[in-house]
Amino acid sequence: MNETPVIDKNEIQTQRAVMELVRSSFDGSAPKALVETYGCQQNVNDSQRLRGMLAEMGYAFTENREEADLILMNTCAVRDNAEQRVFGNLGALKRLKAVKPGMIIGVCGCMAQQEHIAERIRAKYRHVDLIFGTHALYRFPSLLAEALEHRSRVVDISGEGAIAEGLPVKYDEGVKAFVSIMYGCNNFCSYCVVPYVRGRERSRLAEDVLAEVRELARRGVREVMLLGQNVNSYGNDRGETDAFAELLRRVNEVEGIERIRFMSSHPKDLSESLLLAMSQCPKVCRQLHLPVQSGSDRVLRDMNRRYTAERYLSIVRRARELMPDISLTTDIIVGFPTEERADFEDTLKILREVRFDSIFSFIFSPREGTPAARLKSAATDEEKAAWFQEMLDLQNQISADINAKCVGEVQEILVEGESRHEADMLFGRNSANKIVNFRGDISLKDKLVKVRITKAQTWILYGELI
Ligand code: SF4
């Protein structure tokens, strides 16, 4: 076990002083910033930190690129299509920069952390002023100050990744919030770039996590999502065992918080004590996102996942024994290079056996620098696309069947606002995180209400307020 790296308090003070300096350098109206986020919840949370620092530096915010004085793209490296979107958007910003040369364009996050991507941006996108990786996030004020002062390009993809407490966060509006409990990943699944761009696992101290949750509750947040690449190994880097189960119990005691969710969980690290904590903590939602990735032991081995299909199923059985109403969701990769038809059928088998509420599935996307990117594919692109569709058809049927069984149930819904798709309806989410539409007054927004489910579709439920 190595010591968990933590950024020194003096360094955080330095960044705070730089924020003050930047703020005082703006005279007149506040400049406007736009932070665009790609990828996972961890990135959404990082963007809230970037916005927090920008707000301290005196920036106001806009969603309109033409209006912005600073555009920052917080990028994702997990799949190729997210990367291509970033490059496309960066290309489009060249014209904007030509008419507004004073604007700052920055690229940060997982893509920027990779040397070959940073090099490509440096060489081909000369209108980008600022490139920094995930490990330099806490140094953003200094990097921006340098770009503003010298009007020259600033690049920082150095560092190893460390915990930085005490920086400002600008949370999104509403009663739900993300709370990162750890960063990085030690697992090195053979297809995944995350351990290379986010570094080794670093767990925040439970006291720091709890202080943030209490502060969120004080601000009116009712639901927290605890985030980590693998929350089940929370505390391992500090030599603790079963620390996540213990953290869950302590968050459950925070007054004002009414719902707790978490993601992601690696099946190899999911413990009996975590399932017990989930079942015994009334605020923990009856929902478990447990990425299986494949139903074939051979493919799981090639993915370096370190569990078998049977081990996965035994966790599901135990979770259902303790929480019969638990909703299960998963991630699946179709077309991993060594996957053959028989392996894919094992995945269909696990779908039929578990009957997930929903799945998040993708066709394998090779990531430079990972072992799987060097493997030759057994199946053709056409075969992979056909398998993918076959799996979606099966899952849609399962999801629709599960939802149909909800009709008649009375469920507790956290109301999020007016439905964007159904006129005169409110929408909220149940404990399983499914959207429920129903008629009601907007004054119910942000409240927990009881709704009887009257109609079910594959992805959405409808109901009436009780
Ligand atoms: S557990 Fe595997 S898939 Fe998840 S972030 Fe770590 S390496 Fe990637």
Coordinates of C-alpha atoms and ligand atoms in Angstrom, one line a residue:
M1 CA 0.0 0.0 0.0
N2 CA 1.3 3.5 -1.0
E3 CA 0.5 6.6 0.9
T4 CA -2.5 8.4 -0.6
P5 CA -1.1 11.6 -2.3
V6 CA -2.8 14.8 -1.1
I7 CA -2.1 18.3 -2.4
D8 CA -0.6 20.4 0.3
K9 CA -2.8 23.1 1.9
N10 CA -0.3 25.8 1.0
E11 CA -0.6 24.9 -2.7
I12 CA -4.5 25.2 -2.4
Q13 CA -3.9 28.6 -0.7
T14 CA -1.7 29.7 -3.7
Q15 CA -4.4 28.7 -6.1
R16 CA -6.9 30.7 -4.1
A17 CA -4.6 33.7 -4.1
V18 CA -4.3 33.4 -7.9
M19 CA -8.1 33.3 -8.2
E20 CA -8.3 36.6 -6.3
L21 CA -5.7 38.1 -8.6
V22 CA -7.5 37.1 -11.8
R23 CA -10.7 38.4 -10.4
S24 CA -9.1 41.8 -9.6
S25 CA -7.6 42.0 -13.1
F26 CA -11.1 42.2 -14.7
D27 CA -12.4 45.7 -14.6
G28 CA -16.0 46.4 -15.6
S29 CA -18.4 43.6 -16.5
A30 CA -17.7 40.0 -15.7
P31 CA -16.3 37.9 -18.6
K32 CA -18.4 34.9 -19.6
A33 CA -17.3 31.3 -19.5
L34 CA -18.7 28.2 -21.1
V35 CA -17.7 24.7 -19.8
E36 CA -18.7 21.9 -22.1
T37 CA -18.7 18.4 -20.5
Y38 CA -18.2 15.1 -22.3
G39 CA -18.5 11.6 -20.7
C40 CA -19.2 10.3 -17.3
Q41 CA -20.5 11.7 -14.0
Q42 CA -17.0 12.0 -12.7
N43 CA -16.4 14.6 -15.5
V44 CA -19.7 16.3 -14.6
N45 CA -18.4 16.6 -11.1
D46 CA -15.0 17.9 -12.3
S47 CA -16.8 20.5 -14.4
Q48 CA -18.5 21.7 -11.3
R49 CA -15.1 22.2 -9.8
L50 CA -13.9 24.1 -12.8
R51 CA -17.0 26.3 -12.7
G52 CA -16.4 26.8 -9.0
M53 CA -12.9 28.1 -9.7
L54 CA -14.1 30.3 -12.6
A55 CA -16.9 31.8 -10.4
E56 CA -14.2 32.7 -7.8
M57 CA -12.2 34.3 -10.6
G58 CA -15.1 36.5 -11.4
Y59 CA -16.5 34.7 -14.4
A60 CA -20.2 34.6 -15.2
F61 CA -21.6 31.7 -17.2
T62 CA -23.2 31.3 -20.6
E63 CA -24.4 28.4 -22.7
N64 CA -23.8 30.4 -25.9
R65 CA -20.4 29.9 -27.6
E66 CA -20.7 33.2 -29.5
E67 CA -21.1 35.1 -26.1
A68 CA -18.3 33.3 -24.3
D69 CA -14.9 34.9 -23.5
L70 CA -13.6 31.5 -22.4
I71 CA -14.6 28.0 -23.7
L72 CA -13.3 25.0 -21.8
M73 CA -14.0 21.5 -23.1
N74 CA -13.8 18.9 -20.4
T75 CA -13.2 15.8 -22.4
C76 CA -13.8 12.0 -22.2
A77 CA -11.4 9.3 -23.6
V78 CA -13.4 6.2 -23.0
R79 CA -14.8 5.8 -26.6
D80 CA -13.8 7.0 -30.0
N81 CA -17.0 8.8 -30.9
A82 CA -16.7 11.2 -27.9
E83 CA -13.2 12.0 -29.0
Q84 CA -14.3 12.6 -32.6
R85 CA -17.0 15.0 -31.3
V86 CA -14.4 17.0 -29.4
F87 CA -12.1 17.3 -32.4
G88 CA -15.2 18.3 -34.6
N89 CA -16.2 21.0 -32.1
L90 CA -12.6 22.2 -31.7
G91 CA -12.4 22.6 -35.5
A92 CA -15.7 24.7 -35.4
L93 CA -14.2 27.0 -32.8
K94 CA -11.4 28.2 -35.1
R95 CA -13.8 30.5 -37.0
L96 CA -15.1 31.9 -33.7
K97 CA -11.6 32.6 -32.5
A98 CA -10.8 34.4 -35.8
V99 CA -13.6 36.9 -35.2
K100 CA -12.9 37.1 -31.4
P101 CA -9.1 36.7 -31.0
G102 CA -9.2 37.7 -27.3
M103 CA -11.2 34.6 -26.3
I104 CA -9.5 31.7 -24.5
I105 CA -10.1 28.2 -25.7
G106 CA -9.1 25.3 -23.4
V107 CA -9.2 21.5 -23.6
C108 CA -8.9 19.5 -20.3
G109 CA -9.9 16.1 -18.9
C110 CA -9.1 12.6 -19.9
M111 CA -8.3 13.2 -23.6
A112 CA -6.0 16.0 -22.8
Q113 CA -4.1 13.9 -20.3
Q114 CA -2.9 11.6 -23.1
E115 CA 0.4 12.7 -24.6
H116 CA -0.6 11.7 -28.2
I117 CA -3.9 13.7 -28.0
A118 CA -2.2 16.7 -26.4
E119 CA 0.4 16.6 -29.2
R120 CA -2.3 16.4 -31.9
I121 CA -4.1 19.4 -30.4
R122 CA -0.8 21.3 -30.2
A123 CA 0.0 20.6 -33.8
K124 CA -3.3 20.8 -35.6
Y125 CA -5.5 23.1 -33.4
R126 CA -3.3 26.2 -33.0
H127 CA -6.3 28.3 -31.8
V128 CA -6.4 26.3 -28.5
D129 CA -4.7 28.3 -25.7
L130 CA -4.9 25.9 -22.8
I131 CA -4.3 22.1 -22.6
F132 CA -4.3 20.4 -19.2
G133 CA -4.9 16.9 -18.0
T134 CA -7.0 15.5 -15.1
H135 CA -4.0 15.7 -12.7
A136 CA -3.6 19.4 -13.2
L137 CA -7.2 20.3 -12.5
Y138 CA -6.5 21.9 -9.2
R139 CA -3.8 24.1 -10.9
F140 CA -6.4 25.5 -13.4
P141 CA -6.3 29.0 -11.8
S142 CA -2.5 29.3 -12.3
L143 CA -2.7 27.9 -15.9
L144 CA -5.5 30.3 -16.9
A145 CA -3.7 33.3 -15.3
E146 CA -0.7 32.4 -17.4
A147 CA -2.7 32.1 -20.6
L148 CA -4.5 35.5 -19.9
E149 CA -1.3 37.3 -19.0
H150 CA 1.1 36.1 -21.7
R151 CA -1.4 35.3 -24.4
S152 CA 0.6 32.3 -25.3
R153 CA -0.3 28.6 -25.2
V154 CA -0.1 26.8 -21.9
V155 CA 0.2 23.0 -21.7
D156 CA 0.3 21.0 -18.5
I157 CA -0.3 17.2 -18.6
S158 CA 2.2 16.4 -15.9
G159 CA 1.7 14.9 -12.4
E160 CA 0.4 11.7 -11.0
G161 CA -3.0 12.6 -9.6
A162 CA -3.6 13.5 -6.0
I163 CA -6.5 14.5 -3.7
A164 CA -7.1 18.3 -3.7
E165 CA -9.5 19.4 -0.9
G166 CA -10.7 23.0 -0.3
L167 CA -11.3 24.2 -3.8
P168 CA -14.6 25.8 -4.7
V169 CA -17.4 23.9 -6.4
K170 CA -20.3 25.3 -8.3
Y171 CA -23.0 22.7 -7.9
D172 CA -25.8 22.5 -10.5
E173 CA -29.2 23.7 -9.4
G174 CA -31.6 21.3 -7.9
V175 CA -32.0 18.7 -5.2
K176 CA -29.5 16.1 -6.6
A177 CA -25.8 16.3 -6.4
F178 CA -22.7 14.2 -7.3
V179 CA -20.0 13.7 -4.6
S180 CA -16.7 12.2 -5.6
I181 CA -15.5 9.9 -2.9
M182 CA -12.4 8.7 -4.8
Y183 CA -10.4 9.2 -8.0
G184 CA -8.5 6.9 -10.3
C185 CA -8.6 3.1 -10.8
N186 CA -6.1 0.2 -10.2
N187 CA -7.9 -2.4 -12.2
F188 CA -6.5 -2.1 -15.7
C189 CA -9.3 -3.8 -17.5
S190 CA -7.7 -4.6 -20.9
Y191 CA -10.0 -2.3 -22.9
C192 CA -10.0 0.7 -20.6
V193 CA -8.0 3.9 -20.7
V194 CA -9.2 5.2 -17.3
P195 CA -6.2 4.0 -15.2
Y196 CA -3.8 5.7 -17.6
V197 CA -5.6 9.0 -17.6
R198 CA -6.9 9.2 -14.1
G199 CA -4.1 7.5 -12.3
R200 CA -4.1 5.1 -9.3
E201 CA -6.9 5.0 -6.7
R202 CA -7.0 7.8 -4.2
S203 CA -9.8 7.9 -1.6
R204 CA -10.9 11.1 0.1
L205 CA -11.1 11.0 3.8
A206 CA -14.5 10.0 5.1
E207 CA -14.6 13.2 7.1
D208 CA -14.2 15.3 4.0
V209 CA -16.9 13.4 2.1
L210 CA -19.3 13.8 5.0
A211 CA -18.5 17.5 5.4
E212 CA -19.4 17.9 1.7
V213 CA -22.6 15.9 2.0
R214 CA -23.7 17.9 5.1
E215 CA -23.0 21.1 3.3
L216 CA -25.1 19.9 0.3
A217 CA -28.0 19.0 2.7
R218 CA -27.8 22.4 4.2
R219 CA -28.2 23.9 0.7
G220 CA -31.3 21.8 0.2
V221 CA -29.9 18.8 -1.7
R222 CA -32.0 15.7 -1.0
E223 CA -30.2 13.1 -3.1
V224 CA -26.5 12.4 -3.4
M225 CA -24.7 10.1 -5.9
L226 CA -21.4 8.9 -4.5
L227 CA -18.9 8.6 -7.3
G228 CA -15.8 6.6 -8.0
Q229 CA -14.4 4.5 -10.8
N230 CA -14.8 1.6 -8.4
V231 CA -16.4 2.7 -5.1
N232 CA -16.0 -0.9 -3.7
S233 CA -12.3 -0.3 -3.3
Y234 CA -12.9 3.0 -1.5
G235 CA -10.3 3.2 1.4
N236 CA -8.1 0.4 0.2
D237 CA -5.3 2.9 -0.7
R238 CA -5.5 4.0 3.0
G239 CA -5.2 0.5 4.2
E240 CA -8.9 0.3 5.3
T241 CA -11.2 -2.6 4.7
D242 CA -14.9 -2.4 4.1
A243 CA -14.6 1.4 4.2
F244 CA -17.3 2.0 1.6
A245 CA -19.9 0.0 3.5
E246 CA -19.0 2.1 6.6
L247 CA -19.2 5.4 4.6
L248 CA -22.6 4.5 3.3
R249 CA -23.9 4.0 6.8
R250 CA -22.5 7.4 7.8
V251 CA -23.9 9.2 4.8
N252 CA -27.2 7.5 5.7
E253 CA -27.2 9.4 9.0
V254 CA -26.8 12.8 7.5
E255 CA -29.9 14.8 8.3
G256 CA -31.7 16.3 5.3
I257 CA -30.4 13.7 2.8
E258 CA -33.2 11.4 1.8
R259 CA -31.7 9.3 -1.0
I260 CA -28.2 7.9 -1.6
R261 CA -27.0 6.3 -4.8
F262 CA -23.5 5.3 -5.9
M263 CA -21.6 4.2 -8.9
S264 CA -19.6 2.3 -10.2
S265 CA -19.1 -1.0 -8.5
H266 CA -16.6 -3.6 -9.7
P267 CA -18.1 -7.1 -9.1
K268 CA -14.8 -8.5 -8.0
D269 CA -14.7 -6.1 -5.0
L270 CA -18.4 -6.1 -4.1
S271 CA -18.6 -7.4 -0.5
E272 CA -21.2 -9.0 1.7
S273 CA -20.8 -6.1 4.1
L274 CA -21.7 -3.6 1.3
L275 CA -24.9 -5.6 0.5
L276 CA -25.8 -5.7 4.2
A277 CA -25.2 -1.9 4.5
M278 CA -27.4 -1.3 1.5
S279 CA -30.2 -3.4 2.8
Q280 CA -30.0 -1.9 6.3
C281 CA -29.7 1.8 5.3
P282 CA -33.2 3.1 4.4
K283 CA -31.9 6.1 2.5
V284 CA -29.8 3.9 0.1
C285 CA -31.9 3.5 -3.1
R286 CA -32.8 0.0 -4.1
Q287 CA -30.6 0.2 -7.2
L288 CA -27.3 -1.4 -8.0
H289 CA -25.3 -0.6 -11.1
L290 CA -23.0 -3.6 -11.5
P291 CA -21.1 -3.7 -14.8
V292 CA -20.8 -7.3 -16.1
Q293 CA -19.3 -6.4 -19.5
S294 CA -19.7 -10.0 -20.9
G295 CA -21.3 -13.3 -19.9
S296 CA -18.4 -15.3 -21.3
D297 CA -15.7 -16.4 -18.8
R298 CA -13.2 -16.5 -21.7
V299 CA -13.9 -13.0 -22.7
L300 CA -14.0 -11.8 -19.0
R301 CA -10.6 -13.3 -18.6
D302 CA -9.3 -11.5 -21.8
M303 CA -10.9 -8.3 -20.4
N304 CA -8.9 -8.8 -17.2
R305 CA -12.1 -8.4 -15.2
R306 CA -11.1 -11.1 -12.6
Y307 CA -14.5 -12.6 -11.9
T308 CA -16.6 -15.3 -13.7
A309 CA -20.2 -15.2 -14.8
E310 CA -21.1 -17.6 -11.9
R311 CA -19.4 -15.3 -9.4
Y312 CA -21.4 -12.4 -10.9
L313 CA -24.7 -14.3 -10.7
S314 CA -24.0 -15.3 -7.0
I315 CA -23.7 -11.6 -6.2
V316 CA -27.0 -10.9 -7.9
R317 CA -28.7 -13.8 -6.0
R318 CA -27.4 -12.5 -2.7
A319 CA -28.5 -8.9 -3.5
R320 CA -32.0 -10.1 -4.3
E321 CA -32.1 -12.3 -1.2
L322 CA -31.4 -9.2 0.9
M323 CA -33.4 -6.8 -1.2
P324 CA -36.0 -8.5 -3.3
D325 CA -37.1 -5.2 -4.9
I326 CA -33.6 -4.2 -6.0
S327 CA -33.3 -2.8 -9.5
L328 CA -30.2 -3.9 -11.4
T329 CA -28.5 -2.2 -14.2
T330 CA -25.2 -3.0 -16.0
D331 CA -22.7 -2.1 -18.7
I332 CA -22.0 -4.5 -21.6
I333 CA -19.4 -4.4 -24.3
V334 CA -20.3 -6.1 -27.6
G335 CA -17.6 -7.2 -30.0
F336 CA -14.6 -7.3 -27.7
P337 CA -11.8 -8.6 -30.1
T338 CA -11.8 -12.2 -28.8
E339 CA -15.6 -12.5 -28.6
E340 CA -17.1 -15.1 -30.9
R341 CA -20.8 -16.0 -31.4
A342 CA -20.8 -18.5 -28.5
D343 CA -19.4 -15.9 -26.1
F344 CA -22.1 -13.4 -27.2
E345 CA -24.7 -16.1 -26.5
D346 CA -23.3 -16.4 -23.0
T347 CA -24.0 -12.6 -22.6
L348 CA -27.6 -13.1 -23.8
K349 CA -27.9 -15.9 -21.3
I350 CA -26.8 -13.7 -18.4
L351 CA -29.3 -11.0 -19.6
R352 CA -32.1 -13.6 -19.5
E353 CA -31.0 -14.9 -16.1
V354 CA -30.5 -11.6 -14.3
R355 CA -33.2 -9.6 -16.1
F356 CA -31.6 -6.2 -15.7
D357 CA -33.9 -3.2 -15.5
S358 CA -31.7 -1.6 -18.1
I359 CA -28.3 -1.9 -19.7
F360 CA -25.7 0.5 -21.0
S361 CA -24.1 -1.2 -24.0
F362 CA -21.5 -0.2 -26.5
I363 CA -19.7 -1.8 -29.4
F364 CA -16.0 -2.3 -28.5
S365 CA -14.0 0.8 -29.3
P366 CA -10.2 0.3 -29.3
R367 CA -8.3 2.8 -27.1
E368 CA -4.7 3.6 -28.0
G369 CA -2.3 2.3 -25.3
T370 CA -4.5 -0.4 -23.9
P371 CA -3.8 -4.2 -24.4
A372 CA -7.1 -4.9 -26.1
A373 CA -6.3 -2.3 -28.8
R374 CA -3.6 -4.6 -30.1
L375 CA -5.9 -7.6 -30.5
K376 CA -7.3 -8.6 -33.9
S377 CA -11.1 -8.9 -34.0
A378 CA -12.7 -12.3 -34.4
A379 CA -16.0 -10.9 -35.6
T380 CA -16.7 -8.5 -38.5
D381 CA -18.2 -5.0 -38.0
E382 CA -21.5 -6.2 -39.5
E383 CA -21.6 -9.2 -37.1
K384 CA -21.0 -6.9 -34.1
A385 CA -23.7 -4.5 -35.2
A386 CA -26.2 -7.4 -35.7
W387 CA -25.3 -8.8 -32.2
F388 CA -25.7 -5.4 -30.7
Q389 CA -29.2 -5.1 -32.2
E390 CA -30.1 -8.6 -31.1
M391 CA -29.1 -7.8 -27.5
L392 CA -31.0 -4.5 -27.5
D393 CA -34.2 -6.2 -28.8
L394 CA -33.9 -8.8 -26.0
Q395 CA -33.3 -6.1 -23.3
N396 CA -36.1 -3.9 -24.5
Q397 CA -38.5 -6.8 -24.0
I398 CA -37.1 -7.5 -20.5
S399 CA -37.3 -3.8 -19.5
A400 CA -40.8 -3.5 -20.8
D401 CA -41.9 -6.6 -18.9
I402 CA -40.3 -5.4 -15.7
N403 CA -41.9 -1.9 -16.0
A404 CA -45.3 -3.5 -16.8
K405 CA -45.2 -5.2 -13.4
C406 CA -44.9 -1.8 -11.7
V407 CA -48.5 -0.8 -12.8
G408 CA -50.6 -0.5 -9.7
E409 CA -47.7 0.0 -7.3
V410 CA -47.4 3.1 -5.2
Q411 CA -43.9 4.5 -5.5
E412 CA -42.0 7.4 -3.9
I413 CA -40.9 9.9 -6.5
L414 CA -38.4 12.8 -6.1
V415 CA -39.9 15.5 -8.3
E416 CA -37.4 17.1 -10.7
G417 CA -39.7 19.6 -12.6
E418 CA -41.9 19.9 -15.7
S419 CA -41.6 17.1 -18.2
R420 CA -39.7 18.2 -21.3
H421 CA -41.7 15.8 -23.5
E422 CA -45.2 15.6 -22.1
A423 CA -47.3 18.8 -21.8
D424 CA -48.8 19.6 -18.4
M425 CA -46.9 16.8 -16.7
L426 CA -44.2 16.8 -14.0
F427 CA -41.4 14.2 -14.0
G428 CA -39.4 12.7 -11.2
R429 CA -37.5 9.5 -10.5
N430 CA -38.3 6.5 -8.4
S431 CA -35.9 4.6 -6.1
A432 CA -34.8 2.6 -9.1
N433 CA -33.9 5.8 -10.9
K434 CA -36.6 5.4 -13.5
I435 CA -38.4 8.4 -14.9
V436 CA -42.1 8.7 -13.8
N437 CA -44.4 11.3 -15.4
F438 CA -47.6 12.5 -13.6
R439 CA -49.9 15.4 -13.4
G440 CA -49.3 17.8 -10.5
D441 CA -48.5 21.4 -9.5
I442 CA -45.0 22.7 -10.1
S443 CA -44.8 23.6 -6.4
L444 CA -44.1 19.9 -5.9
K445 CA -40.7 20.3 -7.6
D446 CA -37.8 19.1 -5.3
K447 CA -40.2 17.2 -3.0
L448 CA -40.7 13.5 -2.4
V449 CA -44.3 12.5 -3.3
K450 CA -46.3 9.2 -3.6
V451 CA -47.5 8.3 -7.1
R452 CA -49.5 5.3 -8.2
I453 CA -48.2 3.8 -11.4
T454 CA -50.9 3.6 -14.0
K455 CA -49.0 3.0 -17.3
A456 CA -45.7 1.6 -18.3
Q457 CA -43.5 1.9 -21.4
T458 CA -40.0 0.4 -22.0
W459 CA -38.2 3.4 -20.5
I460 CA -40.8 5.6 -18.8
L461 CA -43.5 5.1 -16.2
Y462 CA -46.7 7.2 -15.9
G463 CA -48.8 7.6 -12.7
E464 CA -51.1 9.7 -10.7
L465 CA -50.4 11.6 -7.6
I466 CA -51.9 10.2 -4.4
Ligands
SF4_1 S1 -12.7 -0.9 -13.3 FE1 -12.0 -1.4 -15.4 S2 -13.6 -0.4 -16.7 FE2 -13.8 0.6 -14.7 S3 -12.5 2.4 -14.8 FE3 -11.2 0.7 -13.9 S4 -10.1 -0.2 -15.6 FE4 -11.8 1.1 -16.5

